[in-house]
PDB file of C-alpha atoms in Angstrom:
ATOM      1  CA  GLU A 127     -21.384  -5.184  47.874  1.00 95.00           C
ATOM      2  CA  VAL A 128     -19.909  -8.152  46.030  1.00 97.00           C
ATOM      3  CA  HIS A 129     -21.433 -11.407  47.217  1.00 97.00           C
ATOM      4  CA  LEU A 130     -21.454 -15.129  46.415  1.00 98.00           C
ATOM      5  CA  VAL A 131     -23.894 -17.473  48.149  1.00 98.00           C
ATOM      6  CA  GLU A 132     -23.778 -21.244  47.694  1.00 98.00           C
ATOM      7  CA  SER A 133     -26.708 -23.573  48.265  1.00 98.00           C
ATOM      8  CA  GLY A 134     -27.781 -27.124  47.538  1.00 98.00           C
ATOM      9  CA  GLY A 135     -25.499 -29.065  49.845  1.00 98.00           C
ATOM     10  CA  GLY A 136     -26.727 -31.909  52.005  1.00 98.00           C
ATOM     11  CA  LEU A 137     -26.515 -35.595  52.817  1.00 98.00           C
ATOM     12  CA  VAL A 138     -26.570 -38.051  49.903  1.00 98.00           C
ATOM     13  CA  GLN A 139     -25.845 -41.746  49.561  1.00 98.00           C
ATOM     14  CA  PRO A 140     -22.874 -43.042  47.575  1.00 98.00           C
ATOM     15  CA  GLY A 141     -23.797 -43.181  43.910  1.00 98.00           C
ATOM     16  CA  GLY A 142     -26.323 -40.390  44.311  1.00 98.00           C
ATOM     17  CA  SER A 143     -26.526 -36.935  42.759  1.00 98.00           C
ATOM     18  CA  LEU A 144     -26.627 -33.365  43.985  1.00 98.00           C
ATOM     19  CA  ARG A 145     -26.732 -29.982  42.272  1.00 98.00           C
ATOM     20  CA  LEU A 146     -24.983 -27.051  43.890  1.00 98.00           C
ATOM     21  CA  SER A 147     -25.842 -23.450  43.078  1.00 98.00           C
ATOM     22  CA  CYS A 148     -23.939 -20.233  43.595  1.00 98.00           C
ATOM     23  CA  ALA A 149     -25.805 -16.919  43.403  1.00 98.00           C
ATOM     24  CA  ALA A 150     -23.735 -13.871  42.555  1.00 98.00           C
ATOM     25  CA  SER A 151     -24.498 -10.222  43.244  1.00 98.00           C
ATOM     26  CA  GLY A 152     -22.714  -6.881  43.249  1.00 98.00           C
ATOM     27  CA  PHE A 153     -20.663  -7.424  40.082  1.00 98.00           C
ATOM     28  CA  THR A 154     -21.159  -8.200  36.380  1.00 98.00           C
ATOM     29  CA  PHE A 155     -21.317 -11.982  36.695  1.00 98.00           C
ATOM     30  CA  GLY A 156     -21.148 -12.632  32.952  1.00 98.00           C
ATOM     31  CA  ALA A 157     -17.776 -10.874  32.675  1.00 97.00           C
ATOM     32  CA  TYR A 158     -15.868 -13.361  34.835  1.00 97.00           C
ATOM     33  CA  TRP A 159     -14.654 -16.934  34.828  1.00 98.00           C
ATOM     34  CA  MET A 160     -16.009 -18.804  37.854  1.00 98.00           C
ATOM     35  CA  THR A 161     -14.552 -21.630  39.916  1.00 98.00           C
ATOM     36  CA  TRP A 162     -15.497 -24.349  42.401  1.00 98.00           C
ATOM     37  CA  VAL A 163     -13.065 -25.285  45.181  1.00 98.00           C
ATOM     38  CA  ARG A 164     -13.688 -27.913  47.848  1.00 98.00           C
ATOM     39  CA  GLN A 165     -12.306 -28.715  51.276  1.00 98.00           C
ATOM     40  CA  ALA A 166     -12.724 -32.118  52.919  1.00 98.00           C
ATOM     41  CA  PRO A 167     -13.194 -32.031  56.700  1.00 97.00           C
ATOM     42  CA  GLY A 168      -9.910 -31.100  58.371  1.00 97.00           C
ATOM     43  CA  LYS A 169      -8.075 -31.064  55.031  1.00 98.00           C
ATOM     44  CA  GLY A 170      -6.685 -28.533  52.607  1.00 98.00           C
ATOM     45  CA  LEU A 171      -8.180 -26.794  49.599  1.00 98.00           C
ATOM     46  CA  GLU A 172      -8.724 -28.614  46.306  1.00 98.00           C
ATOM     47  CA  TRP A 173      -9.614 -26.882  43.042  1.00 98.00           C
ATOM     48  CA  VAL A 174     -12.500 -28.731  41.364  1.00 98.00           C
ATOM     49  CA  ALA A 175     -13.506 -26.973  38.141  1.00 98.00           C
ATOM     50  CA  ASN A 176     -13.851 -23.651  36.378  1.00 98.00           C
ATOM     51  CA  ILE A 177     -15.852 -22.200  33.502  1.00 98.00           C
ATOM     52  CA  LYS A 178     -15.344 -19.384  31.036  1.00 98.00           C
ATOM     53  CA  GLN A 179     -17.775 -16.498  30.713  1.00 98.00           C
ATOM     54  CA  ASP A 180     -19.595 -17.951  27.670  1.00 97.00           C
ATOM     55  CA  GLU A 181     -19.276 -21.621  28.775  1.00 98.00           C
ATOM     56  CA  SER A 182     -16.973 -22.312  25.806  1.00 98.00           C
ATOM     57  CA  LYS A 183     -14.218 -23.609  28.090  1.00 98.00           C
ATOM     58  CA  LYS A 184     -14.528 -25.815  31.155  1.00 98.00           C
ATOM     59  CA  TYR A 185     -11.756 -27.486  33.120  1.00 98.00           C
ATOM     60  CA  TYR A 186     -11.935 -30.182  35.806  1.00 98.00           C
ATOM     61  CA  VAL A 187      -9.655 -31.917  38.253  1.00 98.00           C
ATOM     62  CA  ASP A 188      -9.142 -35.532  37.149  1.00 98.00           C
ATOM     63  CA  SER A 189     -10.949 -37.025  40.155  1.00 98.00           C
ATOM     64  CA  VAL A 190     -14.306 -35.519  39.085  1.00 98.00           C
ATOM     65  CA  LYS A 191     -14.078 -35.752  35.297  1.00 98.00           C
ATOM     66  CA  GLY A 192     -17.055 -37.584  33.853  1.00 98.00           C
ATOM     67  CA  ARG A 193     -19.005 -37.261  37.113  1.00 98.00           C
ATOM     68  CA  PHE A 194     -19.279 -33.503  37.743  1.00 98.00           C
ATOM     69  CA  THR A 195     -20.478 -30.826  35.327  1.00 98.00           C
ATOM     70  CA  ILE A 196     -19.972 -27.123  35.823  1.00 98.00           C
ATOM     71  CA  SER A 197     -22.407 -24.712  34.173  1.00 98.00           C
ATOM     72  CA  ARG A 198     -23.704 -21.186  34.509  1.00 98.00           C
ATOM     73  CA  ASP A 199     -26.695 -18.994  33.684  1.00 98.00           C
ATOM     74  CA  ASN A 200     -25.527 -15.413  33.156  1.00 98.00           C
ATOM     75  CA  ALA A 201     -29.119 -14.138  32.947  1.00 98.00           C
ATOM     76  CA  LYS A 202     -29.695 -15.465  36.480  1.00 98.00           C
ATOM     77  CA  ASN A 203     -26.218 -14.536  37.788  1.00 98.00           C
ATOM     78  CA  SER A 204     -25.796 -18.144  38.843  1.00 98.00           C
ATOM     79  CA  LEU A 205     -23.126 -20.841  38.771  1.00 98.00           C
ATOM     80  CA  TYR A 206     -23.887 -24.545  39.139  1.00 98.00           C
ATOM     81  CA  LEU A 207     -22.137 -27.821  39.868  1.00 98.00           C
ATOM     82  CA  GLN A 208     -24.005 -30.984  38.938  1.00 98.00           C
ATOM     83  CA  MET A 209     -22.470 -33.849  40.886  1.00 98.00           C
ATOM     84  CA  ASN A 210     -23.317 -37.421  39.850  1.00 98.00           C
ATOM     85  CA  SER A 211     -22.018 -40.820  40.968  1.00 98.00           C
ATOM     86  CA  LEU A 212     -20.976 -39.292  44.262  1.00 98.00           C
ATOM     87  CA  ARG A 213     -18.357 -41.026  46.354  1.00 98.00           C
ATOM     88  CA  VAL A 214     -17.542 -40.903  50.058  1.00 98.00           C
ATOM     89  CA  GLU A 215     -14.346 -39.019  49.153  1.00 98.00           C
ATOM     90  CA  ASP A 216     -16.418 -36.187  47.623  1.00 98.00           C
ATOM     91  CA  THR A 217     -17.506 -35.225  51.145  1.00 98.00           C
ATOM     92  CA  ALA A 218     -16.399 -31.617  51.588  1.00 98.00           C
ATOM     93  CA  VAL A 219     -17.376 -28.000  51.906  1.00 98.00           C
ATOM     94  CA  TYR A 220     -17.789 -26.656  48.368  1.00 98.00           C
ATOM     95  CA  PHE A 221     -16.907 -23.021  47.740  1.00 98.00           C
ATOM     96  CA  CYS A 222     -17.638 -21.031  44.633  1.00 98.00           C
ATOM     97  CA  ALA A 223     -15.229 -18.247  43.790  1.00 98.00           C
ATOM     98  CA  ARG A 224     -14.852 -15.490  41.244  1.00 98.00           C
ATOM     99  CA  ASP A 225     -11.920 -16.271  38.964  1.00 96.00           C
ATOM    100  CA  SER A 226     -10.442 -12.893  38.033  1.00 95.00           C
ATOM    101  CA  ASN A 227      -7.579 -11.753  35.849  1.00 93.00           C
ATOM    102  CA  TYR A 228      -4.946  -9.496  37.367  1.00 92.00           C
ATOM    103  CA  TYR A 229      -2.458  -7.707  35.121  1.00 89.00           C
ATOM    104  CA  ASP A 230       1.158  -6.891  35.898  1.00 86.00           C
ATOM    105  CA  SER A 231       4.114  -6.152  33.642  1.00 86.00           C
ATOM    106  CA  GLY A 232       2.551  -7.600  30.522  1.00 88.00           C
ATOM    107  CA  VAL A 233       1.223 -10.785  32.124  1.00 88.00           C
ATOM    108  CA  TYR A 234      -2.262 -11.773  33.227  1.00 90.00           C
ATOM    109  CA  TYR A 235      -2.638 -13.851  36.368  1.00 93.00           C
ATOM    110  CA  ASP A 236      -5.651 -15.791  37.613  1.00 93.00           C
ATOM    111  CA  ALA A 237      -6.843 -15.237  41.163  1.00 96.00           C
ATOM    112  CA  PHE A 238      -9.863 -16.346  43.144  1.00 97.00           C
ATOM    113  CA  ASP A 239     -10.661 -12.949  44.595  1.00 97.00           C
ATOM    114  CA  ILE A 240     -14.220 -13.335  45.874  1.00 98.00           C
ATOM    115  CA  TRP A 241     -15.450 -16.433  47.723  1.00 98.00           C
ATOM    116  CA  GLY A 242     -18.768 -17.673  48.987  1.00 98.00           C
ATOM    117  CA  GLN A 243     -19.222 -19.042  52.494  1.00 97.00           C
ATOM    118  CA  GLY A 244     -19.414 -22.638  51.268  1.00 98.00           C
ATOM    119  CA  THR A 245     -21.999 -25.413  51.320  1.00 98.00           C
ATOM    120  CA  MET A 246     -21.427 -28.805  52.942  1.00 98.00           C
ATOM    121  CA  VAL A 247     -21.825 -32.003  50.932  1.00 98.00           C
ATOM    122  CA  THR A 248     -21.804 -35.267  52.873  1.00 98.00           C
ATOM    123  CA  VAL A 249     -21.716 -38.560  50.998  1.00 98.00           C
ATOM    124  CA  SER A 250     -22.517 -41.410  53.344  1.00 97.00           C
ATOM    125  CA  SER A 251     -24.732 -44.458  53.635  1.00 96.00           C
TER     126      SER A 251
ATOM    127  CA  ALA B 129      -0.574 -32.292  37.495  1.00 96.00           C
ATOM    128  CA  ILE B 130       1.838 -29.804  39.052  1.00 98.00           C
ATOM    129  CA  GLN B 131       2.439 -30.644  42.694  1.00 98.00           C
ATOM    130  CA  MET B 132       2.799 -27.796  45.174  1.00 98.00           C
ATOM    131  CA  THR B 133       4.663 -28.530  48.411  1.00 98.00           C
ATOM    132  CA  GLN B 134       4.575 -26.109  51.321  1.00 98.00           C
ATOM    133  CA  SER B 135       6.817 -26.002  54.355  1.00 98.00           C
ATOM    134  CA  PRO B 136       6.543 -26.031  57.231  1.00 98.00           C
ATOM    135  CA  SER B 137       3.125 -27.651  57.742  1.00 98.00           C
ATOM    136  CA  SER B 138       2.711 -25.571  60.877  1.00 98.00           C
ATOM    137  CA  LEU B 139       4.608 -23.004  62.866  1.00 98.00           C
ATOM    138  CA  SER B 140       4.310 -21.134  66.127  1.00 98.00           C
ATOM    139  CA  ALA B 141       5.825 -17.669  66.500  1.00 98.00           C
ATOM    140  CA  SER B 142       5.587 -14.677  68.797  1.00 98.00           C
ATOM    141  CA  VAL B 143       3.798 -11.444  68.040  1.00 98.00           C
ATOM    142  CA  GLY B 144       6.204  -9.221  66.130  1.00 98.00           C
ATOM    143  CA  ASP B 145       8.259 -12.092  64.730  1.00 98.00           C
ATOM    144  CA  ARG B 146       9.146 -12.400  61.075  1.00 98.00           C
ATOM    145  CA  VAL B 147       7.500 -15.485  59.582  1.00 98.00           C
ATOM    146  CA  THR B 148       8.412 -17.181  56.310  1.00 98.00           C
ATOM    147  CA  ILE B 149       6.456 -19.895  54.498  1.00 98.00           C
ATOM    148  CA  THR B 150       7.858 -21.634  51.448  1.00 98.00           C
ATOM    149  CA  CYS B 151       6.109 -23.232  48.488  1.00 98.00           C
ATOM    150  CA  ARG B 152       7.856 -25.405  45.922  1.00 98.00           C
ATOM    151  CA  ALA B 153       6.414 -26.417  42.552  1.00 98.00           C
ATOM    152  CA  SER B 154       7.199 -29.782  40.969  1.00 98.00           C
ATOM    153  CA  GLN B 155       7.991 -27.988  37.708  1.00 98.00           C
ATOM    154  CA  GLY B 156       8.611 -24.418  36.649  1.00 98.00           C
ATOM    155  CA  ILE B 157       5.565 -22.154  36.832  1.00 97.00           C
ATOM    156  CA  ARG B 158       7.272 -18.804  36.069  1.00 95.00           C
ATOM    157  CA  ASN B 159       5.712 -16.496  38.659  1.00 94.00           C
ATOM    158  CA  GLU B 160       2.143 -17.746  38.237  1.00 96.00           C
ATOM    159  CA  LEU B 161       1.479 -18.269  41.898  1.00 97.00           C
ATOM    160  CA  GLY B 162      -0.938 -16.833  44.426  1.00 98.00           C
ATOM    161  CA  TRP B 163      -1.271 -16.929  48.204  1.00 98.00           C
ATOM    162  CA  TYR B 164      -4.468 -17.325  50.240  1.00 98.00           C
ATOM    163  CA  GLN B 165      -5.272 -17.001  53.920  1.00 98.00           C
ATOM    164  CA  GLN B 166      -7.977 -19.089  55.586  1.00 98.00           C
ATOM    165  CA  LYS B 167      -9.163 -18.504  59.123  1.00 98.00           C
ATOM    166  CA  PRO B 168     -10.968 -21.325  60.960  1.00 94.00           C
ATOM    167  CA  GLY B 169     -14.520 -21.832  59.730  1.00 94.00           C
ATOM    168  CA  LYS B 170     -14.177 -19.129  57.067  1.00 97.00           C
ATOM    169  CA  ALA B 171     -13.722 -18.956  53.327  1.00 98.00           C
ATOM    170  CA  PRO B 172     -10.206 -18.326  52.027  1.00 98.00           C
ATOM    171  CA  LYS B 173      -9.068 -14.774  51.384  1.00 98.00           C
ATOM    172  CA  PHE B 174      -6.933 -13.808  48.406  1.00 98.00           C
ATOM    173  CA  LEU B 175      -3.648 -12.124  49.403  1.00 98.00           C
ATOM    174  CA  ILE B 176      -1.093 -12.136  46.570  1.00 98.00           C
ATOM    175  CA  TYR B 177      -0.990 -12.747  42.811  1.00 97.00           C
ATOM    176  CA  GLY B 178       1.912 -13.102  40.414  1.00 96.00           C
ATOM    177  CA  ALA B 179       4.082 -14.318  43.307  1.00 97.00           C
ATOM    178  CA  SER B 180       4.710 -10.833  44.673  1.00 96.00           C
ATOM    179  CA  ASN B 181       1.787  -8.490  43.968  1.00 96.00           C
ATOM    180  CA  LEU B 182      -0.287  -7.610  46.995  1.00 97.00           C
ATOM    181  CA  GLN B 183      -4.054  -7.560  46.544  1.00 96.00           C
ATOM    182  CA  SER B 184      -5.618  -4.212  47.377  1.00 95.00           C
ATOM    183  CA  GLY B 185      -6.340  -3.873  51.092  1.00 96.00           C
ATOM    184  CA  VAL B 186      -3.896  -6.544  52.241  1.00 98.00           C
ATOM    185  CA  PRO B 187      -1.609  -5.237  55.004  1.00 98.00           C
ATOM    186  CA  SER B 188       1.885  -4.322  53.858  1.00 98.00           C
ATOM    187  CA  ARG B 189       3.456  -6.682  56.417  1.00 98.00           C
ATOM    188  CA  PHE B 190       2.620  -9.447  53.916  1.00 98.00           C
ATOM    189  CA  SER B 191       4.974  -9.930  50.987  1.00 98.00           C
ATOM    190  CA  GLY B 192       5.714 -12.606  48.436  1.00 98.00           C
ATOM    191  CA  SER B 193       8.688 -13.499  46.304  1.00 98.00           C
ATOM    192  CA  GLY B 194      10.087 -16.174  44.051  1.00 98.00           C
ATOM    193  CA  SER B 195       9.852 -17.543  40.537  1.00 97.00           C
ATOM    194  CA  ASP B 196      10.130 -20.792  38.591  1.00 97.00           C
ATOM    195  CA  THR B 197       9.819 -23.450  41.334  1.00 98.00           C
ATOM    196  CA  ASP B 198      10.555 -21.713  44.651  1.00 98.00           C
ATOM    197  CA  PHE B 199       8.357 -19.162  46.366  1.00 98.00           C
ATOM    198  CA  THR B 200       7.998 -17.557  49.772  1.00 98.00           C
ATOM    199  CA  LEU B 201       5.321 -15.737  51.714  1.00 98.00           C
ATOM    200  CA  THR B 202       6.674 -13.493  54.452  1.00 98.00           C
ATOM    201  CA  ILE B 203       4.873 -11.805  57.304  1.00 98.00           C
ATOM    202  CA  SER B 204       7.291  -9.125  58.485  1.00 98.00           C
ATOM    203  CA  SER B 205       5.770  -8.655  61.942  1.00 98.00           C
ATOM    204  CA  LEU B 206       3.291 -11.330  63.007  1.00 98.00           C
ATOM    205  CA  GLN B 207       0.014 -10.024  64.447  1.00 98.00           C
ATOM    206  CA  PRO B 208      -2.716 -11.904  66.349  1.00 97.00           C
ATOM    207  CA  ASP B 209      -5.058 -11.377  63.380  1.00 97.00           C
ATOM    208  CA  ASP B 210      -2.657 -13.381  61.187  1.00 98.00           C
ATOM    209  CA  VAL B 211      -3.493 -16.673  62.911  1.00 98.00           C
ATOM    210  CA  ALA B 212      -4.702 -18.756  59.970  1.00 98.00           C
ATOM    211  CA  THR B 213      -3.736 -21.417  57.477  1.00 98.00           C
ATOM    212  CA  TYR B 214      -1.949 -20.159  54.383  1.00 98.00           C
ATOM    213  CA  TYR B 215      -2.110 -21.820  50.969  1.00 98.00           C
ATOM    214  CA  CYS B 216      -0.197 -21.287  47.742  1.00 98.00           C
ATOM    215  CA  LEU B 217      -1.971 -21.894  44.426  1.00 98.00           C
ATOM    216  CA  GLN B 218      -0.407 -22.237  40.978  1.00 98.00           C
ATOM    217  CA  ASP B 219      -2.246 -20.723  38.022  1.00 96.00           C
ATOM    218  CA  ASN B 220       0.287 -21.785  35.390  1.00 96.00           C
ATOM    219  CA  ASN B 221      -1.505 -24.908  34.241  1.00 95.00           C
ATOM    220  CA  TYR B 222      -4.590 -27.073  34.628  1.00 97.00           C
ATOM    221  CA  PRO B 223      -5.566 -28.560  36.951  1.00 98.00           C
ATOM    222  CA  ARG B 224      -4.985 -25.685  39.333  1.00 98.00           C
ATOM    223  CA  THR B 225      -3.271 -27.043  42.428  1.00 98.00           C
ATOM    224  CA  PHE B 226      -2.937 -25.780  45.983  1.00 98.00           C
ATOM    225  CA  GLY B 227      -0.190 -26.480  48.455  1.00 98.00           C
ATOM    226  CA  GLN B 228      -1.236 -28.527  51.465  1.00 98.00           C
ATOM    227  CA  GLY B 229      -1.306 -25.474  53.719  1.00 98.00           C
ATOM    228  CA  THR B 230       0.760 -23.968  56.544  1.00 98.00           C
ATOM    229  CA  LYS B 231      -0.942 -23.358  59.871  1.00 98.00           C
ATOM    230  CA  VAL B 232       0.357 -20.257  61.666  1.00 98.00           C
ATOM    231  CA  GLU B 233      -0.192 -19.892  65.406  1.00 98.00           C
ATOM    232  CA  ILE B 234       0.884 -17.435  68.083  1.00 97.00           C
ATOM    233  CA  LYS B 235       3.351 -18.698  70.678  1.00 96.00           C
TER     234      LYS B 235
END
């Protein structure tokens, strides 16, 4: 069965750091882009970052550029999000998701087709 | 960044009703749009890619349409299991952006 499990969330003070992990199983992890999406309490979904299979491409939402770093270890089937200089507004549930390509009529589309259950990050003094 | 605007923000309909949610992009995104369903306390679930292609296993009462800037998600006959918040997501450009969500309830 295909599975993603996040860990590493918790309570941290503003300006602090946290490293999230996402363990994958049931599929060939190294064959897929991977993504982080977050959801602040009572709010909507926000895409945070994604990473190509070989780490050669990484993209970030502007609000986390220079503070967050996405990485992966294909040998360990694991995705990571290093979060530095955390702010109160980074408080959210963080989901990892498999970023798959779907093909139709000559075009490839991205879709987040497998999701973890999420890990809560609270930034507060 | 491309802004995605959904309407309505919430709706209440009866079981069996036809429900339509719209999503508008701030610039043309061809048909590079997906739809996701999120039930309370759960991770989102992927429903549709390429604006109109149903993911395997998604009930056929769900359908999507549209291109360029205007898109719709339709539930042809609302069921109790469809109570959720629905989000559109553009995959045309970075950063990826979601709509703000539409909460669907049963009347």
